[in-house]
Every structure is written in C-alpha cells, then in structure tokens.
XYZ file of N, CA and C in Angstrom:
219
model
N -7.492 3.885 -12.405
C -6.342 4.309 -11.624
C -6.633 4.151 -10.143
N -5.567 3.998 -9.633
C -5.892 3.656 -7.865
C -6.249 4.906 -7.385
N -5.700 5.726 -7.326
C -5.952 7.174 -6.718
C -7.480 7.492 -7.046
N -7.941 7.025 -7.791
C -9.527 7.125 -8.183
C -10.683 6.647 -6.899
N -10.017 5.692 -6.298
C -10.766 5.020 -4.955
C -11.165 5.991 -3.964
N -10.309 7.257 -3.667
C -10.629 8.156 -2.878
C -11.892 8.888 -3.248
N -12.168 8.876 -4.611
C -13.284 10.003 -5.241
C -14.746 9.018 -4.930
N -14.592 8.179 -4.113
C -15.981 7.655 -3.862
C -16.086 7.446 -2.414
N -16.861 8.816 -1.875
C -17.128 8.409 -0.450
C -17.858 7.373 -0.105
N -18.156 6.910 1.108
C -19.185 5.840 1.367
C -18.715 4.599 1.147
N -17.340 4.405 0.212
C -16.996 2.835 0.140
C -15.862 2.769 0.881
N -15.961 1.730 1.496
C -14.242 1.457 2.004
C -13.401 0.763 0.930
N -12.042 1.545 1.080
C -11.033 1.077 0.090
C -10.225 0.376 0.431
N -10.312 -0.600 1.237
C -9.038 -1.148 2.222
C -8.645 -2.345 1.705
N -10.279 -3.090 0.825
C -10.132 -4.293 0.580
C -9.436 -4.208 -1.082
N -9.851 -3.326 -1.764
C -9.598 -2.981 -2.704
C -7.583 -2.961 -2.801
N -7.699 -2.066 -2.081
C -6.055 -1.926 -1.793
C -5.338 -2.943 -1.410
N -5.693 -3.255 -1.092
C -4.831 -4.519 -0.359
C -4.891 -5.576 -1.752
N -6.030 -5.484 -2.069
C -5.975 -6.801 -3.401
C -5.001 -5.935 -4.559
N -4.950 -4.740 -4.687
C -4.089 -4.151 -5.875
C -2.399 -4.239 -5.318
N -2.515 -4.245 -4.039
C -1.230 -4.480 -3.344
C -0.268 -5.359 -3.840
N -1.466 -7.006 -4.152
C -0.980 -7.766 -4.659
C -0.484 -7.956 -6.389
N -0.688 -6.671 -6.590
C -0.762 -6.739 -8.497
C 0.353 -7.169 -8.756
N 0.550 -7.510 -10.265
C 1.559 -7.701 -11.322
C 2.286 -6.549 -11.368
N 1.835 -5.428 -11.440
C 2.313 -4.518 -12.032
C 2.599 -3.629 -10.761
N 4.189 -3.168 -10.824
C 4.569 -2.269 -9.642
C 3.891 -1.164 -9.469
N 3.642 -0.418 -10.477
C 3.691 0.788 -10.085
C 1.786 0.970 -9.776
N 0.869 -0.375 -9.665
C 0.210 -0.267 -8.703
C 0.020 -0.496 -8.019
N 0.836 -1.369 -7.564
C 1.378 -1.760 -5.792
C 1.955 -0.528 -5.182
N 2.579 0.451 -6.118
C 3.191 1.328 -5.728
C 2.428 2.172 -4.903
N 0.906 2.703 -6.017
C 0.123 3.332 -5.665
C -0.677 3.098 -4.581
N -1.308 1.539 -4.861
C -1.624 1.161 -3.549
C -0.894 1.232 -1.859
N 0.312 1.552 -2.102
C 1.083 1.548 -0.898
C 1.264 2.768 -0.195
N 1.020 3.834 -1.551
C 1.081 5.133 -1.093
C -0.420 5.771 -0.427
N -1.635 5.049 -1.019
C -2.680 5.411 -0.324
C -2.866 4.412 1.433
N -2.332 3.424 1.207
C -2.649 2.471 2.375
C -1.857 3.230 3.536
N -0.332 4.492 3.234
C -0.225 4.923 4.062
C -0.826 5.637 4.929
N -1.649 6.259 4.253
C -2.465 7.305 5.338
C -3.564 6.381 6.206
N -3.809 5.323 5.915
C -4.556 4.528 7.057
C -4.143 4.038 7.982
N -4.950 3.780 9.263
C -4.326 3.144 10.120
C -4.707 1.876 10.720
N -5.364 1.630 9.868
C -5.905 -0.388 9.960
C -4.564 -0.671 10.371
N -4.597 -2.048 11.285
C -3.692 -3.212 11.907
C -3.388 -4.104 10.270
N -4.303 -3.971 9.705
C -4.822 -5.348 8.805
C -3.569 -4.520 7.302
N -3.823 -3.285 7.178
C -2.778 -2.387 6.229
C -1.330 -2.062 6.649
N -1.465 -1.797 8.002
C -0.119 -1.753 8.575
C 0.642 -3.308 8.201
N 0.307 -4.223 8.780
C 0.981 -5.528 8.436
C 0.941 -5.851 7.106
N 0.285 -5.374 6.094
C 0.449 -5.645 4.560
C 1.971 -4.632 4.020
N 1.995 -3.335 4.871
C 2.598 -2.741 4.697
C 4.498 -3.785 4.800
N 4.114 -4.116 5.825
C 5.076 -4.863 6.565
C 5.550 -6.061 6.182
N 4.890 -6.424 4.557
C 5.260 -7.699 4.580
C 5.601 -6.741 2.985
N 5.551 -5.638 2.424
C 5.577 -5.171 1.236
C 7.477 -5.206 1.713
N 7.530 -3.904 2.893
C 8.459 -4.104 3.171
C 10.064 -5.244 3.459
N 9.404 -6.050 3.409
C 10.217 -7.505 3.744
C 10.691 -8.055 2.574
N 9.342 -8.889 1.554
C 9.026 -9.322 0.787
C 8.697 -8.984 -1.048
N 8.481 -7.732 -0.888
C 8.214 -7.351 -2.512
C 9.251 -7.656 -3.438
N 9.227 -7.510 -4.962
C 10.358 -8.111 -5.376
C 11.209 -7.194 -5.902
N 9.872 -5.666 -5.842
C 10.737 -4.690 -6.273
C 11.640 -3.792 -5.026
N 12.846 -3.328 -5.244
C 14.051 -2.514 -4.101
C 13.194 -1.254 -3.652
N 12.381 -1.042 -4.722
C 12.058 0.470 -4.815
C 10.469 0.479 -3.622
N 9.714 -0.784 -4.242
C 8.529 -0.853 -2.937
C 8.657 -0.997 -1.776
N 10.130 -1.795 -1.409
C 10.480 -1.979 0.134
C 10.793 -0.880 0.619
N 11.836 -0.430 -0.279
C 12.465 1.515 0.656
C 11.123 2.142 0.517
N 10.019 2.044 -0.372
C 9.180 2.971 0.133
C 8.231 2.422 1.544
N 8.196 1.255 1.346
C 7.473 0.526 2.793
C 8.119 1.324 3.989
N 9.634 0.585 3.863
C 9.984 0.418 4.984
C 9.858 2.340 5.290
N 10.258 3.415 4.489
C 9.986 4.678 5.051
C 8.241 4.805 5.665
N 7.427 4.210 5.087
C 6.352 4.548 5.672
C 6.119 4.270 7.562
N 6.648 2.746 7.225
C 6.878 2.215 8.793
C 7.609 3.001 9.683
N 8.850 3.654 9.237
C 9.855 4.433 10.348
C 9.160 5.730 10.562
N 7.944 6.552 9.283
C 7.353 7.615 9.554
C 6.353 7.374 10.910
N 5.745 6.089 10.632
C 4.801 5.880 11.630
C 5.076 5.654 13.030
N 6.337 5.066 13.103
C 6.780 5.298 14.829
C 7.371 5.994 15.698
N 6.931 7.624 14.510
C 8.065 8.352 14.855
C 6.514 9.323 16.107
C-alpha cells in the first residue's frame, strides 16, 4: 500500500511516488497524490500539475487541481 512509504524513516519517498503517480490503477495515483501533497518539492508540485491537466481520471484532476488552489492560498 502507498501510505506504507511513510512508515520508513530514512528513505525518501518522492521517487517512489512519483513512479506510482504514474500507475494503471487510479486509486494509486490517487494515493500517491494525496501523500505528494504534503511535500513541497518543485519536482512534485509540477507532477502535481500535470495530474491536474492531464490524468484520465475527472476525479484525480479535481483532486489535483484542489491541492494546487490549497497551496497558493
């Protein structure tokens, strides 16, 4: 499970995320999108940004695009 990445300090999860970002399966892109929010990498923000644009699911973009409008608030 993605949420599992947090239970290991000492590794960075960024690369990880970002590659599950790209999955088959929504609802771990989903997950991945929901942990990539709390970071603030340039490199996650713009993945964020292209989830937003580009994903194929309605449901990953409205959640993108809310992450993006949280962040410039």
């Amino acid at each position: 499970r993605v949420e599992r990445l947090a239970l290991f300090p000492g590794i960075d999860p960024r690369p990880c995320l970002l590659a599950l970002s790209n999955d088959g399966d929504a609802e771990v892109r989903m997950n991945a999108l929901v942990l990539m929010a709390t970071m603030g990498d340039p490199r996650i923000l713009q993945r964020i940004e292209q989830l937003a644009r580009d994903d194929r699911e309605p449901q990953i973009q409205a959640q993108a695009q809310r992450i993006l409008a949280s962040q410039k608030k």
